[in-house]
Coordinates of C-alpha atoms in Angstrom, one line a residue:
M1 CA 0.2 0.1 0.0
E2 CA 1.3 3.5 -0.9
S3 CA 2.1 5.5 2.0
M4 CA 2.3 9.3 2.3
H5 CA 3.9 12.0 5.0
A6 CA 1.5 13.8 7.2
V7 CA 2.1 15.8 10.6
A8 CA -0.4 14.8 13.4
I9 CA -1.2 15.0 17.1
T10 CA -1.2 12.2 19.6
G11 CA -3.1 14.3 22.4
P12 CA -3.8 17.7 24.0
L13 CA 0.0 18.9 24.2
P14 CA 0.6 22.7 24.5
V15 CA 2.4 24.4 21.4
S16 CA 5.3 24.6 23.6
D17 CA 6.2 20.9 23.8
P18 CA 8.2 19.9 20.9
E19 CA 6.0 16.5 20.8
C20 CA 2.9 18.9 20.2
F21 CA 3.1 17.6 16.7
V22 CA 4.6 14.6 15.0
D23 CA 5.9 13.5 11.8
V24 CA 4.0 10.5 10.5
D25 CA 3.7 8.0 7.6
L26 CA 0.1 6.9 7.0
P27 CA -1.7 5.0 4.1
V28 CA -2.7 7.1 1.1
P29 CA -6.4 6.9 1.2
E30 CA -9.1 5.5 -1.4
P31 CA -11.8 7.8 -2.4
G32 CA -15.5 7.1 -1.8
P33 CA -18.2 7.6 -4.4
H34 CA -18.5 11.3 -4.1
D35 CA -14.6 12.1 -2.8
L36 CA -12.0 13.8 -4.5
L37 CA -8.4 12.5 -3.7
V38 CA -6.1 15.6 -3.8
E39 CA -2.6 15.9 -3.4
V40 CA -2.0 18.9 -1.2
Q41 CA 0.2 21.7 -2.1
A42 CA -0.3 24.5 0.6
V43 CA -2.2 24.6 3.8
S44 CA -3.0 27.6 6.3
V45 CA -3.6 27.1 9.9
N46 CA -6.7 28.4 11.5
P47 CA -8.1 28.7 15.1
I48 CA -10.2 25.8 14.8
D49 CA -7.1 23.6 14.6
V50 CA -6.0 25.1 17.9
K51 CA -9.3 24.3 19.5
L52 CA -9.5 20.8 18.4
R53 CA -6.0 19.9 19.5
K54 CA -6.2 21.2 23.1
G55 CA -9.6 19.3 23.1
A56 CA -8.4 16.1 21.8
G57 CA -8.0 13.9 24.9
T58 CA -6.5 10.8 24.9
L59 CA -5.9 9.4 20.9
S60 CA -5.5 5.9 20.2
H61 CA -4.4 7.0 16.3
P62 CA -2.6 10.1 15.4
R63 CA -4.8 12.5 14.3
V64 CA -4.4 14.6 11.5
L65 CA -5.6 18.2 11.6
G66 CA -5.8 20.9 9.1
F67 CA -8.8 22.2 6.8
D68 CA -7.7 24.9 4.4
A69 CA -5.8 23.7 1.2
A70 CA -4.7 24.4 -2.4
S71 CA -4.5 21.1 -3.6
V72 CA -4.4 19.1 -7.2
V73 CA -7.1 16.4 -8.0
R74 CA -5.3 13.1 -8.4
A75 CA -8.3 10.8 -8.6
V76 CA -12.2 10.8 -8.4
G77 CA -14.9 8.8 -6.8
S78 CA -17.2 6.8 -9.1
E79 CA -20.2 9.4 -8.8
V80 CA -18.2 12.6 -9.0
N81 CA -19.2 15.1 -11.6
G82 CA -17.4 18.3 -12.6
F83 CA -13.9 17.3 -11.4
S84 CA -10.9 15.5 -13.2
A85 CA -7.4 14.2 -12.2
G86 CA -5.2 17.2 -12.8
D87 CA -8.0 20.1 -11.8
K88 CA -6.2 22.6 -9.6
V89 CA -8.7 23.3 -6.6
W90 CA -9.2 24.8 -3.1
H91 CA -11.3 23.8 -0.2
S92 CA -11.9 23.6 3.5
G93 CA -12.9 20.3 4.9
N94 CA -14.8 18.0 7.2
R95 CA -14.3 17.9 11.0
D96 CA -15.0 13.9 11.1
R97 CA -12.2 12.9 8.7
P98 CA -8.2 13.3 8.6
G99 CA -7.5 16.8 7.6
T100 CA -5.1 18.5 5.5
Y101 CA -1.6 18.3 6.9
S102 CA -0.7 15.5 4.6
Q103 CA 0.5 14.9 1.2
F104 CA -3.0 13.5 0.1
T105 CA -6.6 13.6 1.5
L106 CA -9.8 13.1 0.9
V107 CA -12.3 15.8 0.5
D108 CA -16.1 15.5 -0.5
S109 CA -16.5 17.1 -4.1
Q110 CA -19.5 19.0 -3.1
I111 CA -17.4 21.4 -0.9
V112 CA -14.7 22.0 -3.5
S113 CA -14.4 24.4 -6.3
K114 CA -11.7 25.1 -9.0
R115 CA -9.4 27.7 -7.3
P116 CA -8.6 31.5 -8.8
S117 CA -6.4 31.4 -11.8
S118 CA -4.7 34.7 -10.3
L119 CA -3.3 33.5 -7.1
S120 CA -0.1 31.7 -6.0
I121 CA -0.6 28.1 -4.5
A122 CA 0.5 29.6 -1.2
E123 CA -2.0 32.7 -1.4
A124 CA -5.0 30.3 -2.4
A125 CA -4.4 28.5 0.5
S126 CA -5.0 31.7 2.7
L127 CA -8.9 31.7 1.9
P128 CA -11.1 28.9 1.9
L129 CA -12.5 28.7 5.5
T130 CA -12.3 32.3 6.4
A131 CA -14.2 33.4 2.9
L132 CA -16.6 30.4 3.4
T133 CA -17.3 31.7 7.1
S134 CA -17.7 35.2 5.9
W135 CA -20.1 34.4 2.9
E136 CA -22.3 32.2 5.2
A137 CA -22.3 35.2 7.7
L138 CA -22.7 37.8 5.8
I139 CA -25.0 36.6 2.8
D140 CA -26.9 33.7 4.3
H141 CA -27.6 34.9 7.7
I142 CA -27.2 38.9 7.9
R143 CA -28.1 39.3 4.1
L144 CA -26.1 42.2 3.7
G145 CA -26.1 42.1 0.0
T146 CA -25.8 39.8 -3.0
L147 CA -23.4 39.7 -5.7
E148 CA -26.2 40.7 -8.2
E149 CA -27.7 43.4 -6.1
R150 CA -25.6 45.7 -3.7
T151 CA -27.3 47.1 -0.9
D152 CA -26.8 50.4 1.6
K153 CA -26.6 48.4 4.9
A154 CA -23.8 49.3 7.3
F155 CA -21.7 46.2 8.6
L156 CA -19.3 45.8 11.4
M157 CA -16.4 43.3 11.6
I158 CA -15.4 42.8 15.3
G159 CA -11.7 41.5 15.1
G160 CA -10.8 42.9 11.9
A161 CA -7.2 41.7 11.2
G162 CA -7.7 37.9 11.8
G163 CA -8.2 35.5 9.1
V164 CA -12.2 35.9 9.0
G165 CA -12.2 39.7 9.5
S166 CA -9.6 39.9 6.5
A167 CA -12.0 38.2 4.5
A168 CA -15.3 39.6 5.7
I169 CA -14.0 43.2 5.3
Q170 CA -13.3 42.6 1.4
L171 CA -16.5 40.6 0.9
A172 CA -18.7 43.3 2.8
C173 CA -17.2 45.9 0.3
A174 CA -18.3 43.8 -2.7
I175 CA -22.0 43.7 -1.7
T176 CA -22.9 46.9 0.3
N177 CA -22.4 50.5 -0.7
G178 CA -22.7 51.3 3.0
P179 CA -20.1 51.9 5.7
V180 CA -18.0 49.0 6.4
V181 CA -16.3 49.4 9.7
A182 CA -13.9 47.1 11.5
T183 CA -12.5 46.9 15.0
S184 CA -8.9 46.8 16.0
S185 CA -6.7 47.7 18.9
R186 CA -3.2 48.4 17.5
P187 CA -1.9 50.7 14.6
E188 CA -0.6 47.7 12.7
S189 CA -3.8 45.9 12.7
A190 CA -5.9 49.3 11.9
Q191 CA -3.5 49.7 8.8
W192 CA -4.3 46.3 7.9
C193 CA -7.9 46.4 8.1
Q194 CA -8.0 49.6 6.1
N195 CA -5.7 47.7 3.4
M196 CA -8.5 45.2 3.4
G197 CA -11.0 48.2 2.5
A198 CA -12.6 49.3 5.9
T199 CA -14.0 52.8 5.8
G200 CA -13.8 53.1 9.4
I201 CA -11.8 52.1 12.5
I202 CA -12.8 51.6 16.1
N203 CA -10.9 50.1 18.9
H204 CA -12.7 47.6 20.7
R205 CA -10.8 48.2 23.7
E206 CA -12.7 51.3 24.2
P207 CA -16.5 52.0 24.7
L208 CA -17.7 51.0 21.2
A209 CA -21.1 53.4 21.3
P210 CA -19.3 56.6 21.4
Q211 CA -16.7 55.7 18.6
V212 CA -19.9 54.3 16.3
K213 CA -21.6 57.9 17.0
D214 CA -18.0 59.8 15.9
L215 CA -18.5 57.9 12.7
G216 CA -21.9 59.2 11.7
I217 CA -23.6 55.7 12.0
A218 CA -26.7 55.4 13.5
G219 CA -26.9 51.6 14.1
F220 CA -25.0 48.6 12.0
D221 CA -27.6 46.3 9.9
G222 CA -25.2 43.4 10.5
V223 CA -21.9 42.5 13.0
L224 CA -19.9 39.8 12.4
S225 CA -17.9 39.1 15.8
A226 CA -14.7 37.1 15.9
Y227 CA -14.6 37.8 19.8
T228 CA -18.2 38.9 21.1
P229 CA -18.5 42.1 23.4
P230 CA -21.3 42.1 26.2
A231 CA -24.9 42.2 24.6
S232 CA -25.5 45.1 26.3
A233 CA -22.7 46.9 24.5
L234 CA -23.7 45.4 21.1
A235 CA -27.3 46.3 21.4
E236 CA -26.6 49.9 21.7
I237 CA -24.9 50.1 18.0
I238 CA -26.7 47.7 16.3
A239 CA -29.8 49.1 14.4
P240 CA -33.7 47.8 14.9
F241 CA -34.0 44.4 13.5
G242 CA -30.2 43.9 12.9
H243 CA -28.2 40.7 13.1
L244 CA -25.3 39.6 15.2
V245 CA -23.5 36.6 13.9
M246 CA -20.6 35.2 16.4
I247 CA -17.7 32.7 15.3
D248 CA -16.3 32.7 18.8
G249 CA -19.0 31.1 20.8
T250 CA -19.9 32.4 24.2
D251 CA -20.9 30.7 27.5
S252 CA -23.0 33.6 28.7
F253 CA -25.0 36.0 26.5
D254 CA -27.7 38.3 27.6
L255 CA -30.4 37.9 24.8
M256 CA -32.9 40.2 26.9
A257 CA -30.5 43.2 25.9
F258 CA -31.4 42.5 22.3
K259 CA -35.1 42.1 22.9
S260 CA -36.3 45.9 22.4
K261 CA -34.5 46.1 19.0
S262 CA -36.0 42.6 17.8
L263 CA -32.1 41.8 17.1
T264 CA -31.1 38.4 15.8
V265 CA -28.1 36.2 17.1
T266 CA -26.7 33.3 15.1
S267 CA -23.7 31.3 16.0
E268 CA -21.6 30.4 12.7
S269 CA -19.9 27.2 11.6
M270 CA -18.8 26.5 8.2
F271 CA -18.7 23.0 9.4
S272 CA -22.5 22.7 9.7
R273 CA -23.7 21.8 6.3
L274 CA -21.2 18.8 6.0
Q275 CA -21.3 17.7 9.5
F276 CA -25.3 17.5 9.6
R277 CA -25.3 16.4 5.7
T278 CA -28.0 18.9 5.2
A279 CA -29.9 18.9 1.7
D280 CA -27.5 22.0 0.4
V281 CA -24.1 20.8 1.1
A282 CA -23.2 21.9 -2.6
E283 CA -24.0 25.3 -1.8
Q284 CA -20.6 25.4 0.0
G285 CA -18.7 24.4 -3.4
R286 CA -20.9 27.2 -5.2
A287 CA -19.9 29.7 -2.9
L288 CA -16.2 29.0 -3.2
A289 CA -16.4 29.3 -6.9
N290 CA -18.2 32.8 -6.4
I291 CA -15.4 33.5 -4.1
A292 CA -12.9 32.4 -6.7
D293 CA -14.4 34.7 -9.3
L294 CA -14.1 37.7 -7.0
V295 CA -10.5 36.9 -6.5
D296 CA -9.8 36.9 -10.1
K297 CA -11.9 40.0 -10.5
G298 CA -9.6 41.8 -8.0
Q299 CA -12.2 42.3 -5.3
I300 CA -11.0 40.0 -2.9
R301 CA -7.2 39.5 -2.3
P302 CA -5.4 36.8 -0.4
T303 CA -4.8 37.4 3.3
M304 CA -1.6 35.5 3.9
T305 CA 1.0 37.7 5.9
R306 CA 3.5 34.5 6.7
H307 CA 4.9 31.7 4.5
I308 CA 6.6 28.6 5.8
E309 CA 8.2 26.1 3.4
G310 CA 7.7 22.6 4.1
L311 CA 5.1 20.2 5.9
T312 CA 7.1 19.1 9.0
A313 CA 5.9 18.9 12.5
Q314 CA 8.3 21.9 13.7
H315 CA 6.8 24.0 10.7
V316 CA 3.3 23.1 11.8
R317 CA 4.0 24.1 15.7
E318 CA 5.5 27.5 14.7
A319 CA 2.8 28.2 12.5
T320 CA 0.5 27.2 15.4
A321 CA 2.3 29.2 17.9
A322 CA 1.6 32.6 15.7
I323 CA -2.0 31.7 15.9
E324 CA -2.1 31.1 19.4
S325 CA 0.0 34.5 20.2
G326 CA -3.3 36.4 19.6
A327 CA -1.2 38.8 17.7
M328 CA -1.3 37.4 14.2
I329 CA -2.8 39.4 11.5
G330 CA -3.9 38.0 8.2
K331 CA -3.0 34.0 7.9
V332 CA 0.2 31.8 8.0
V333 CA 0.4 29.5 5.1
I334 CA 2.4 26.4 4.7
T335 CA 3.7 25.0 1.3
L336 CA 4.5 21.6 0.7

Protein backbone atom coordinates (compact mmCIF):
# COMPACT_ATOMS: atom_id res chain seq x y z
CA MET A 1 0.00 0.00 0.00
CA GLU A 2 1.33 3.42 -0.96
CA SER A 3 2.22 5.64 2.01
CA MET A 4 2.35 9.40 2.51
CA HIS A 5 3.90 11.87 4.92
CA ALA A 6 1.61 13.71 7.35
CA VAL A 7 1.82 15.81 10.49
CA ALA A 8 -0.37 14.62 13.35
CA ILE A 9 -1.20 15.13 17.01
CA THR A 10 -1.20 12.38 19.62
CA GLY A 11 -3.01 14.34 22.33
CA PRO A 12 -3.75 17.80 23.72
CA LEU A 13 -0.12 18.86 24.29
CA PRO A 14 0.71 22.58 24.61
CA VAL A 15 2.32 24.20 21.58
CA SER A 16 5.47 24.75 23.65
CA ASP A 17 6.00 20.96 23.78
CA PRO A 18 8.27 19.70 20.96
CA GLU A 19 6.01 16.62 20.71
CA CYS A 20 2.91 18.75 20.19
CA PHE A 21 2.97 17.67 16.53
CA VAL A 22 4.71 14.59 15.13
CA ASP A 23 5.78 13.52 11.65
CA VAL A 24 4.07 10.27 10.62
CA ASP A 25 3.71 7.98 7.60
CA LEU A 26 0.15 6.93 6.78
CA PRO A 27 -1.51 4.98 3.95
CA VAL A 28 -2.75 7.06 1.00
CA PRO A 29 -6.57 6.94 1.35
CA GLU A 30 -8.94 5.58 -1.29
CA PRO A 31 -11.71 7.93 -2.47
CA GLY A 32 -15.34 7.02 -1.81
CA PRO A 33 -18.05 7.54 -4.45
CA HIS A 34 -18.38 11.32 -3.84
CA ASP A 35 -14.77 12.03 -2.86
CA LEU A 36 -11.81 13.65 -4.51
CA LEU A 37 -8.35 12.36 -3.66
CA VAL A 38 -6.23 15.50 -3.73
CA GLU A 39 -2.51 16.09 -3.49
CA VAL A 40 -2.10 18.95 -1.05
CA GLN A 41 0.20 21.77 -2.21
CA ALA A 42 -0.34 24.34 0.55
CA VAL A 43 -2.28 24.62 3.82
CA SER A 44 -3.13 27.44 6.19
CA VAL A 45 -3.52 27.18 9.94
CA ASN A 46 -6.76 28.29 11.62
CA PRO A 47 -7.96 28.78 15.22
CA ILE A 48 -10.22 25.73 14.81
CA ASP A 49 -7.05 23.60 14.58
CA VAL A 50 -5.97 24.97 17.95
CA LYS A 51 -9.36 24.24 19.51
CA LEU A 52 -9.44 20.68 18.20
CA ARG A 53 -5.92 19.94 19.41
CA LYS A 54 -6.58 21.34 22.89
CA GLY A 55 -9.78 19.29 23.14
CA ALA A 56 -8.36 16.11 21.66
CA GLY A 57 -8.18 14.07 24.86
CA THR A 58 -6.48 10.66 24.78
CA LEU A 59 -6.08 9.42 21.20
CA SER A 60 -5.60 5.78 20.24
CA HIS A 61 -4.18 6.79 16.82
CA PRO A 62 -2.39 9.94 15.59
CA ARG A 63 -4.90 12.51 14.32
CA VAL A 64 -4.26 14.72 11.29
CA LEU A 65 -5.69 18.23 11.58
CA GLY A 66 -5.94 20.97 8.95
CA PHE A 67 -8.79 22.28 6.81
CA ASP A 68 -7.71 24.91 4.29
CA ALA A 69 -5.81 23.73 1.25
CA ALA A 70 -4.82 24.47 -2.30
CA SER A 71 -4.54 21.10 -4.02
CA VAL A 72 -4.44 19.15 -7.27
CA VAL A 73 -6.99 16.41 -7.93
CA ARG A 74 -5.31 13.00 -8.35
CA ALA A 75 -8.37 10.68 -8.41
CA VAL A 76 -12.15 11.06 -8.41
CA GLY A 77 -14.89 8.90 -6.88
CA SER A 78 -17.28 6.90 -9.04
CA GLU A 79 -20.17 9.37 -8.62
CA VAL A 80 -18.23 12.63 -8.87
CA ASN A 81 -19.20 15.11 -11.58
CA GLY A 82 -17.40 18.27 -12.64
CA PHE A 83 -13.87 17.34 -11.59
CA SER A 84 -11.09 15.30 -13.16
CA ALA A 85 -7.49 14.41 -12.36
CA GLY A 86 -5.19 17.38 -12.73
CA ASP A 87 -7.72 20.04 -11.70
CA LYS A 88 -6.28 22.78 -9.49
CA VAL A 89 -8.73 23.22 -6.60
CA TRP A 90 -9.19 24.79 -3.20
CA HIS A 91 -11.31 23.66 -0.28
CA SER A 92 -11.84 23.60 3.46
CA GLY A 93 -12.72 20.25 4.85
CA ASN A 94 -14.72 18.19 7.28
CA ARG A 95 -14.24 17.89 11.03
CA ASP A 96 -15.03 14.17 10.90
CA ARG A 97 -12.17 12.93 8.70
CA PRO A 98 -8.37 13.33 8.50
CA GLY A 99 -7.29 16.82 7.52
CA THR A 100 -4.93 18.60 5.17
CA TYR A 101 -1.65 18.44 7.10
CA SER A 102 -0.70 15.59 4.78
CA GLN A 103 0.56 14.90 1.26
CA PHE A 104 -2.83 13.53 0.20
CA THR A 105 -6.32 13.83 1.65
CA LEU A 106 -9.93 13.05 0.77
CA VAL A 107 -12.51 15.80 0.41
CA ASP A 108 -16.20 15.67 -0.49
CA SER A 109 -16.45 17.01 -4.05
CA GLN A 110 -19.51 19.09 -3.13
CA ILE A 111 -17.42 21.45 -0.99
CA VAL A 112 -14.64 21.99 -3.53
CA SER A 113 -14.20 24.42 -6.42
CA LYS A 114 -11.54 25.30 -8.97
CA ARG A 115 -9.17 27.75 -7.35
CA PRO A 116 -8.55 31.31 -8.60
CA SER A 117 -6.14 31.39 -11.52
CA SER A 118 -4.71 34.74 -10.40
CA LEU A 119 -3.29 33.47 -7.08
CA SER A 120 -0.15 31.56 -6.22
CA ILE A 121 -0.57 28.20 -4.52
CA ALA A 122 0.29 29.69 -1.12
CA GLU A 123 -2.01 32.68 -1.56
CA ALA A 124 -4.93 30.42 -2.50
CA ALA A 125 -4.53 28.36 0.68
CA SER A 126 -5.06 31.46 2.83
CA LEU A 127 -8.71 31.97 1.94
CA PRO A 128 -11.17 29.02 1.82
CA LEU A 129 -12.26 28.61 5.47
CA THR A 130 -12.31 32.31 6.30
CA ALA A 131 -13.98 33.33 3.04
CA LEU A 132 -16.64 30.62 3.41
CA THR A 133 -17.32 31.65 7.02
CA SER A 134 -17.67 35.25 5.85
CA TRP A 135 -19.94 34.24 2.96
CA GLU A 136 -22.30 32.30 5.21
CA ALA A 137 -22.35 35.09 7.81
CA LEU A 138 -22.83 38.06 5.46
CA ILE A 139 -24.88 36.55 2.64
CA ASP A 140 -26.76 33.61 4.19
CA HIS A 141 -27.40 34.98 7.70
CA ILE A 142 -27.16 38.79 7.75
CA ARG A 143 -28.30 39.20 4.11
CA LEU A 144 -26.04 42.21 3.85
CA GLY A 145 -26.28 42.12 0.06
CA THR A 146 -25.63 39.83 -2.90
CA LEU A 147 -23.25 39.75 -5.82
CA GLU A 148 -26.16 40.67 -8.09
CA GLU A 149 -27.68 43.43 -5.94
CA ARG A 150 -25.65 45.67 -3.67
CA THR A 151 -27.35 47.36 -0.71
CA ASP A 152 -26.64 50.40 1.45
CA LYS A 153 -26.55 48.43 4.71
CA ALA A 154 -23.96 49.23 7.39
CA PHE A 155 -21.59 46.44 8.53
CA LEU A 156 -19.24 46.03 11.49
CA MET A 157 -16.49 43.41 11.75
CA ILE A 158 -15.32 42.90 15.34
CA GLY A 159 -11.75 41.65 15.12
CA GLY A 160 -10.92 42.91 11.65
CA ALA A 161 -7.28 41.89 11.30
CA GLY A 162 -7.69 38.14 11.78
CA GLY A 163 -8.35 35.62 9.03
CA VAL A 164 -12.15 35.86 9.03
CA GLY A 165 -12.08 39.61 9.56
CA SER A 166 -9.73 40.11 6.61
CA ALA A 167 -12.02 38.15 4.32
CA ALA A 168 -15.28 39.59 5.68
CA ILE A 169 -14.23 43.21 5.23
CA GLN A 170 -13.49 42.54 1.57
CA LEU A 171 -16.69 40.58 0.94
CA ALA A 172 -18.75 43.30 2.63
CA CYS A 173 -17.20 45.90 0.33
CA ALA A 174 -18.29 43.77 -2.64
CA ILE A 175 -21.97 43.57 -1.63
CA THR A 176 -22.85 46.84 0.13
CA ASN A 177 -22.32 50.53 -0.59
CA GLY A 178 -22.87 51.29 3.09
CA PRO A 179 -20.12 51.84 5.66
CA VAL A 180 -17.85 48.86 6.34
CA VAL A 181 -16.29 49.34 9.77
CA ALA A 182 -13.74 47.12 11.53
CA THR A 183 -12.38 47.01 15.06
CA SER A 184 -8.73 46.78 15.98
CA SER A 185 -6.61 47.71 18.98
CA ARG A 186 -3.15 48.28 17.43
CA PRO A 187 -1.91 50.70 14.75
CA GLU A 188 -0.62 47.85 12.56
CA SER A 189 -3.90 45.94 12.71
CA ALA A 190 -5.86 49.14 12.00
CA GLN A 191 -3.73 49.76 8.93
CA TRP A 192 -4.32 46.18 7.77
CA CYS A 193 -8.09 46.63 8.08
CA GLN A 194 -7.90 49.81 6.02
CA ASN A 195 -5.85 47.96 3.40
CA MET A 196 -8.63 45.35 3.24
CA GLY A 197 -11.11 48.12 2.45
CA ALA A 198 -12.60 49.19 5.81
CA THR A 199 -14.09 52.68 5.59
CA GLY A 200 -13.86 53.23 9.35
CA ILE A 201 -11.88 51.81 12.30
CA ILE A 202 -12.87 51.69 15.97
CA ASN A 203 -11.02 50.28 18.98
CA HIS A 204 -12.71 47.27 20.60
CA ARG A 205 -10.85 47.96 23.86
CA GLU A 206 -12.75 51.25 24.26
CA PRO A 207 -16.52 51.87 24.61
CA LEU A 208 -18.06 51.18 21.20
CA ALA A 209 -21.11 53.47 21.09
CA PRO A 210 -19.28 56.84 21.26
CA GLN A 211 -16.88 55.75 18.50
CA VAL A 212 -19.73 54.61 16.26
CA LYS A 213 -21.53 57.90 16.87
CA ASP A 214 -18.34 59.79 15.89
CA LEU A 215 -18.40 57.95 12.56
CA GLY A 216 -21.92 59.25 11.95
CA ILE A 217 -23.48 55.78 11.92
CA ALA A 218 -26.88 55.41 13.61
CA GLY A 219 -26.64 51.62 13.84
CA PHE A 220 -25.23 48.58 12.04
CA ASP A 221 -27.55 46.33 10.07
CA GLY A 222 -25.09 43.47 10.46
CA VAL A 223 -22.25 42.62 12.85
CA LEU A 224 -19.84 39.70 12.55
CA SER A 225 -17.87 39.03 15.72
CA ALA A 226 -14.67 37.04 16.09
CA TYR A 227 -14.75 37.74 19.83
CA THR A 228 -18.04 38.94 21.16
CA PRO A 229 -18.42 41.93 23.53
CA PRO A 230 -21.24 42.01 26.11
CA ALA A 231 -24.72 42.04 24.59
CA SER A 232 -25.54 45.39 26.20
CA ALA A 233 -22.64 47.08 24.38
CA LEU A 234 -23.69 45.54 21.07
CA ALA A 235 -27.36 46.41 21.50
CA GLU A 236 -26.40 50.08 21.60
CA ILE A 237 -24.77 50.01 18.16
CA ILE A 238 -26.97 47.60 16.17
CA ALA A 239 -29.91 49.04 14.22
CA PRO A 240 -33.45 47.80 14.99
CA PHE A 241 -34.04 44.37 13.40
CA GLY A 242 -30.28 44.05 12.92
CA HIS A 243 -28.33 40.80 12.99
CA LEU A 244 -25.31 39.64 15.00
CA VAL A 245 -23.32 36.60 13.85
CA MET A 246 -20.81 35.14 16.33
CA ILE A 247 -18.00 32.79 15.35
CA ASP A 248 -16.28 32.58 18.73
CA GLY A 249 -19.06 31.02 20.80
CA THR A 250 -19.72 32.35 24.27
CA ASP A 251 -20.85 30.72 27.50
CA SER A 252 -22.96 33.70 28.55
CA PHE A 253 -24.97 36.12 26.45
CA ASP A 254 -27.81 38.33 27.66
CA LEU A 255 -30.45 37.93 24.97
CA MET A 256 -32.80 40.25 26.86
CA ALA A 257 -30.51 43.14 25.90
CA PHE A 258 -31.50 42.44 22.27
CA LYS A 259 -35.24 42.27 22.85
CA SER A 260 -36.30 45.92 22.54
CA LYS A 261 -34.75 46.26 19.06
CA SER A 262 -35.88 42.77 17.90
CA LEU A 263 -32.29 41.81 17.13
CA THR A 264 -31.25 38.41 15.79
CA VAL A 265 -28.26 36.33 16.96
CA THR A 266 -26.69 33.48 14.98
CA SER A 267 -23.77 31.21 15.82
CA GLU A 268 -21.87 30.43 12.63
CA SER A 269 -19.90 27.26 11.91
CA MET A 270 -18.70 26.69 8.38
CA PHE A 271 -18.73 22.93 9.09
CA SER A 272 -22.46 22.62 9.84
CA ARG A 273 -23.65 21.69 6.34
CA LEU A 274 -21.28 18.76 5.94
CA GLN A 275 -21.37 17.69 9.59
CA PHE A 276 -25.16 17.30 9.49
CA ARG A 277 -25.41 16.36 5.80
CA THR A 278 -27.95 19.09 5.06
CA ALA A 279 -29.71 19.06 1.71
CA ASP A 280 -27.73 22.09 0.53
CA VAL A 281 -24.17 20.84 1.15
CA ALA A 282 -23.25 21.76 -2.43
CA GLU A 283 -23.89 25.44 -1.63
CA GLN A 284 -20.42 25.44 -0.11
CA GLY A 285 -18.78 24.46 -3.38
CA ARG A 286 -20.84 27.08 -5.23
CA ALA A 287 -19.86 29.74 -2.70
CA LEU A 288 -16.18 28.89 -3.17
CA ALA A 289 -16.59 29.18 -6.92
CA ASN A 290 -18.15 32.63 -6.48
CA ILE A 291 -15.34 33.65 -4.15
CA ALA A 292 -12.78 32.47 -6.73
CA ASP A 293 -14.49 34.69 -9.29
CA LEU A 294 -14.34 37.69 -6.93
CA VAL A 295 -10.63 37.02 -6.42
CA ASP A 296 -9.93 36.87 -10.15
CA LYS A 297 -11.89 40.14 -10.59
CA GLY A 298 -9.67 41.79 -7.98
CA GLN A 299 -12.44 42.29 -5.42
CA ILE A 300 -10.97 39.91 -2.84
CA ARG A 301 -7.24 39.61 -2.30
CA PRO A 302 -5.31 36.88 -0.46
CA THR A 303 -4.73 37.34 3.25
CA MET A 304 -1.42 35.51 3.68
CA THR A 305 1.08 37.48 5.77
CA ARG A 306 3.52 34.68 6.60
CA HIS A 307 4.78 31.85 4.41
CA ILE A 308 6.63 28.74 5.66
CA GLU A 309 8.10 26.20 3.22
CA GLY A 310 7.89 22.50 4.06
CA LEU A 311 5.18 20.52 5.87
CA THR A 312 6.98 19.27 8.98
CA ALA A 313 5.93 18.89 12.59
CA GLN A 314 8.27 21.74 13.56
CA HIS A 315 6.83 24.08 10.92
CA VAL A 316 3.24 23.30 11.91
CA ARG A 317 4.20 23.99 15.52
CA GLU A 318 5.71 27.37 14.51
CA ALA A 319 2.60 28.30 12.54
CA THR A 320 0.33 27.22 15.38
CA ALA A 321 2.33 29.24 17.92
CA ALA A 322 1.78 32.32 15.75
CA ILE A 323 -1.99 31.71 15.86
CA GLU A 324 -1.98 31.11 19.62
CA SER A 325 -0.05 34.35 20.24
CA GLY A 326 -3.25 36.31 19.61
CA ALA A 327 -1.29 38.95 17.66
CA MET A 328 -1.53 37.33 14.22
CA ILE A 329 -2.58 39.61 11.37
CA GLY A 330 -3.91 37.78 8.30
CA LYS A 331 -3.00 34.13 7.73
CA VAL A 332 0.06 31.88 7.97
CA VAL A 333 0.50 29.38 5.11
CA ILE A 334 2.72 26.30 4.79
CA THR A 335 3.62 25.02 1.30
CA LEU A 336 4.51 21.38 0.81
